[in-house]
Amino acid sequence: MTKKMTLRAVALAAAACACAGTAGSALAQSSVTIYGIVDTGVVYTTNANANGNSVFKMPSLTGSFPSRIGFKGTEDLGGGLQAMFALESGFAPDTGSMGQGNRIFGRQSYVGLKGDWGQIMLGRQVNMTYLSQLKTDVMGPNIFAIGSIDAYLPNARSDNAIGYLGSFSGFTVGATYSFGRDTSATGGPAATNCAGEVAGNSKACRQVTGLLGYDGKGWGVTSSYDILYGNTGASGGLTSSSNSDQRITLNGYFMIGDVKLGGGVVDRRTRAAANVNTDSDLYYLGVSYPLSVALVLDAQVSRLSVKNSPNDVTLSVARLTYNLSKRTALYTSLGYIKNGGTAAVAIDAGGTVGAGKNQLGVMSGIRHTF
């Protein structure tokens, strides 16, 4: 081997070592996490049809939390800047089928950047209506909860969205803008067939949400705004881009020691096809009380008041959770819903009830997080 060839080989080896060192450094500054929840049990409800028959079943949509598996990660880009992503899939543990309109990553699917100024996300993501109630709704997406009255609330996500979220000295601000809020037509509360992104119609299936909140020592308040537009073929009567569904929320919580009191109101105004206009207010008030280190009692009362209509709905629910460990819990939920007029709101998310009939529900289940 000539001296020139030897020097070239040494240079190549040094470059390879340098590249390997750089790659190792990059990997050390990146992280990917796999996580999930498997939550199911057995539920009993009365008056599950017009004949007043009861039913035992294993629910698909939710137990105490909806089941999911997800992947999230970050990469340090230097200067306080990070790349980030999230891919989260919902599924029904009773059948193993995919949720959110049969999407692979129906709960979240976005990529973005974050720094001291906040974070920007691109893709399918939870919007500000969803985030506004995370700290105040003590029942969360429990099978008997405000999501039974308004199925949009625990499914407030937007396709094709640009999102921003930032926290500064206790204040939180956020917004999303969707070019086409919902591309799926495969049924369920998270599939409304409004893909948008239509040339010549800038309002078709657009959605805008915003949030402003403040968290102090032992208390917090959050308000959100959400308006979504329709287009041809969209569900919920929003069959034109001139049709809209608007929600404004005001939510708050207060801590008394380890006890949390949380409540709020969701003001909704729908302007649908054929001049079908509805106005309603959904009120909720709940308490979360830890009886011991392992045992927690949650209770909540919610009421839907429909203006100029007898179809008001009242839901009362209590849940007792026993934590076997940090990751595994047993729970029992008991609920009662009163349907006024011809309202047919089922007590269990995704369930059925006879029109104008009241309904009692009981569920016992197990939840495991990983």
mmCIF file of N, CA and C in Angstrom, residues 61 98-104 106-107 124 151-159 180-195 205 207 228-229 233-238:
data_model
loop_
_atom_site.group_PDB
_atom_site.id
_atom_site.type_symbol
_atom_site.label_atom_id
_atom_site.label_comp_id
_atom_site.label_asym_id
_atom_site.label_seq_id
_atom_site.Cartn_x
_atom_site.Cartn_y
_atom_site.Cartn_z
ATOM 1 N N LEU A 61 -67.035 2.092 23.120
ATOM 2 C CA LEU A 61 -66.436 3.417 23.064
ATOM 3 C C LEU A 61 -65.565 3.735 24.260
ATOM 4 N N MET A 98 -60.736 -0.650 15.181
ATOM 5 C CA MET A 98 -60.223 0.703 15.304
ATOM 6 C C MET A 98 -61.350 1.687 15.567
ATOM 7 N N GLY A 99 -61.041 2.765 16.279
ATOM 8 C CA GLY A 99 -62.027 3.787 16.593
ATOM 9 C C GLY A 99 -61.883 5.021 15.738
ATOM 10 N N GLN A 100 -62.587 6.090 16.139
ATOM 11 C CA GLN A 100 -62.522 7.388 15.449
ATOM 12 C C GLN A 100 -62.750 7.268 13.943
ATOM 13 N N GLY A 101 -63.854 6.584 13.589
ATOM 14 C CA GLY A 101 -64.167 6.479 12.173
ATOM 15 C C GLY A 101 -63.237 5.566 11.416
ATOM 16 N N ASN A 102 -62.734 4.529 12.095
ATOM 17 C CA ASN A 102 -61.879 3.509 11.474
ATOM 18 C C ASN A 102 -60.538 4.064 11.010
ATOM 19 N N ARG A 103 -60.057 5.099 11.671
ATOM 20 C CA ARG A 103 -58.747 5.657 11.344
ATOM 21 C C ARG A 103 -57.641 4.857 12.032
ATOM 22 N N ILE A 104 -56.479 4.789 11.399
ATOM 23 C CA ILE A 104 -55.340 4.106 12.018
ATOM 24 C C ILE A 104 -54.855 4.909 13.219
ATOM 25 N N GLY A 106 -56.473 7.700 14.795
ATOM 26 C CA GLY A 106 -57.619 8.588 14.858
ATOM 27 C C GLY A 106 -57.636 9.543 16.031
ATOM 28 N N ARG A 107 -56.901 9.248 17.090
ATOM 29 C CA ARG A 107 -56.903 10.150 18.240
ATOM 30 C C ARG A 107 -55.961 11.330 18.027
ATOM 31 N N ARG A 124 -53.778 15.948 12.360
ATOM 32 C CA ARG A 124 -54.982 15.704 13.159
ATOM 33 C C ARG A 124 -54.625 15.826 14.635
ATOM 34 N N ALA A 151 -71.752 14.278 22.420
ATOM 35 C CA ALA A 151 -70.697 13.338 22.019
ATOM 36 C C ALA A 151 -69.494 14.028 21.401
ATOM 37 N N TYR A 152 -69.652 15.278 20.985
ATOM 38 C CA TYR A 152 -68.523 15.993 20.393
ATOM 39 C C TYR A 152 -67.436 16.295 21.426
ATOM 40 N N LEU A 153 -67.830 16.571 22.666
ATOM 41 C CA LEU A 153 -66.889 17.086 23.667
ATOM 42 C C LEU A 153 -65.677 16.181 23.887
ATOM 43 N N PRO A 154 -65.844 14.860 24.122
ATOM 44 C CA PRO A 154 -64.654 14.021 24.287
ATOM 45 C C PRO A 154 -64.016 13.622 22.960
ATOM 46 N N ASN A 155 -64.629 14.043 21.853
ATOM 47 C CA ASN A 155 -64.102 13.730 20.519
ATOM 48 C C ASN A 155 -63.749 15.000 19.748
ATOM 49 N N ALA A 156 -63.439 16.078 20.461
ATOM 50 C CA ALA A 156 -63.175 17.368 19.826
ATOM 51 C C ALA A 156 -61.781 17.373 19.211
ATOM 52 N N ARG A 157 -61.714 16.862 17.998
ATOM 53 C CA ARG A 157 -60.465 16.808 17.232
ATOM 54 C C ARG A 157 -60.698 17.394 15.851
ATOM 55 N N SER A 158 -59.621 17.808 15.219
ATOM 56 C CA SER A 158 -59.727 18.425 13.901
ATOM 57 C C SER A 158 -58.703 17.815 12.957
ATOM 58 N N ASP A 159 -59.171 17.368 11.786
ATOM 59 C CA ASP A 159 -58.272 16.946 10.712
ATOM 60 C C ASP A 159 -57.642 18.189 10.065
ATOM 61 N N GLY A 180 -60.074 21.365 6.712
ATOM 62 C CA GLY A 180 -61.110 20.366 6.454
ATOM 63 C C GLY A 180 -61.250 19.515 7.701
ATOM 64 N N ARG A 181 -62.275 19.757 8.493
ATOM 65 C CA ARG A 181 -62.306 19.319 9.887
ATOM 66 C C ARG A 181 -62.487 17.826 10.093
ATOM 67 N N ASP A 182 -63.063 17.090 9.119
ATOM 68 C CA ASP A 182 -63.365 15.686 9.382
ATOM 69 C C ASP A 182 -63.507 14.913 8.071
ATOM 70 N N THR A 183 -62.496 14.135 7.732
ATOM 71 C CA THR A 183 -62.490 13.438 6.439
ATOM 72 C C THR A 183 -63.222 12.099 6.465
ATOM 73 N N SER A 184 -63.599 11.610 7.643
ATOM 74 C CA SER A 184 -64.184 10.275 7.734
ATOM 75 C C SER A 184 -65.707 10.304 7.628
ATOM 76 N N ALA A 185 -66.273 9.258 7.041
ATOM 77 C CA ALA A 185 -67.726 9.093 6.958
ATOM 78 C C ALA A 185 -68.134 7.716 7.454
ATOM 79 N N THR A 186 -67.334 7.127 8.332
ATOM 80 C CA THR A 186 -67.528 5.736 8.744
ATOM 81 C C THR A 186 -68.297 5.619 10.048
ATOM 82 N N GLY A 187 -69.123 6.628 10.378
ATOM 83 C CA GLY A 187 -69.978 6.533 11.549
ATOM 84 C C GLY A 187 -69.280 6.893 12.837
ATOM 85 N N GLY A 188 -70.085 7.030 13.885
ATOM 86 C CA GLY A 188 -69.539 7.377 15.190
ATOM 87 C C GLY A 188 -69.438 8.871 15.375
ATOM 88 N N PRO A 189 -69.307 9.330 16.620
ATOM 89 C CA PRO A 189 -69.285 10.774 16.891
ATOM 90 C C PRO A 189 -68.072 11.487 16.320
ATOM 91 N N ALA A 190 -67.030 10.745 15.962
ATOM 92 C CA ALA A 190 -65.824 11.384 15.435
ATOM 93 C C ALA A 190 -65.746 11.276 13.921
ATOM 94 N N ALA A 191 -66.858 11.019 13.250
ATOM 95 C CA ALA A 191 -66.858 10.869 11.797
ATOM 96 C C ALA A 191 -68.088 11.562 11.227
ATOM 97 N N THR A 192 -67.905 12.749 10.651
ATOM 98 C CA THR A 192 -69.049 13.541 10.194
ATOM 99 C C THR A 192 -68.985 13.920 8.716
ATOM 100 N N ASN A 193 -68.046 13.318 7.963
ATOM 101 C CA ASN A 193 -68.032 13.448 6.509
ATOM 102 C C ASN A 193 -67.956 14.900 6.038
ATOM 103 N N CYS A 194 -66.939 15.588 6.478
ATOM 104 C CA CYS A 194 -66.753 16.970 6.024
ATOM 105 C C CYS A 194 -65.264 17.198 5.778
ATOM 106 N N ALA A 195 -64.803 16.726 4.617
ATOM 107 C CA ALA A 195 -63.370 16.729 4.314
ATOM 108 C C ALA A 195 -62.833 18.109 3.962
ATOM 109 N N CYS A 205 -66.268 23.198 5.418
ATOM 110 C CA CYS A 205 -65.684 22.305 6.422
ATOM 111 C C CYS A 205 -64.541 22.924 7.201
ATOM 112 N N GLN A 207 -62.816 24.896 10.365
ATOM 113 C CA GLN A 207 -63.064 24.938 11.800
ATOM 114 C C GLN A 207 -62.009 25.799 12.469
ATOM 115 N N LEU A 228 -67.505 25.323 13.738
ATOM 116 C CA LEU A 228 -67.237 24.457 12.594
ATOM 117 C C LEU A 228 -68.322 24.662 11.545
ATOM 118 N N TYR A 229 -67.896 24.612 10.282
ATOM 119 C CA TYR A 229 -68.787 24.844 9.154
ATOM 120 C C TYR A 229 -69.021 23.543 8.397
ATOM 121 N N GLY A 233 -73.163 16.969 1.996
ATOM 122 C CA GLY A 233 -73.009 15.605 2.488
ATOM 123 C C GLY A 233 -72.591 15.475 3.930
ATOM 124 N N ALA A 234 -72.271 16.579 4.587
ATOM 125 C CA ALA A 234 -71.842 16.507 5.985
ATOM 126 C C ALA A 234 -73.021 16.173 6.890
ATOM 127 N N SER A 235 -72.726 15.560 8.030
ATOM 128 C CA SER A 235 -73.773 15.142 8.952
ATOM 129 C C SER A 235 -74.162 16.279 9.884
ATOM 130 N N GLY A 236 -75.173 16.018 10.716
ATOM 131 C CA GLY A 236 -75.624 17.000 11.697
ATOM 132 C C GLY A 236 -76.396 18.155 11.098
ATOM 133 N N GLY A 237 -76.884 18.003 9.863
ATOM 134 C CA GLY A 237 -77.617 19.079 9.214
ATOM 135 C C GLY A 237 -76.743 20.182 8.660
ATOM 136 N N LEU A 238 -75.408 20.030 8.755
ATOM 137 C CA LEU A 238 -74.498 21.059 8.257
ATOM 138 C C LEU A 238 -74.136 20.763 6.804
#
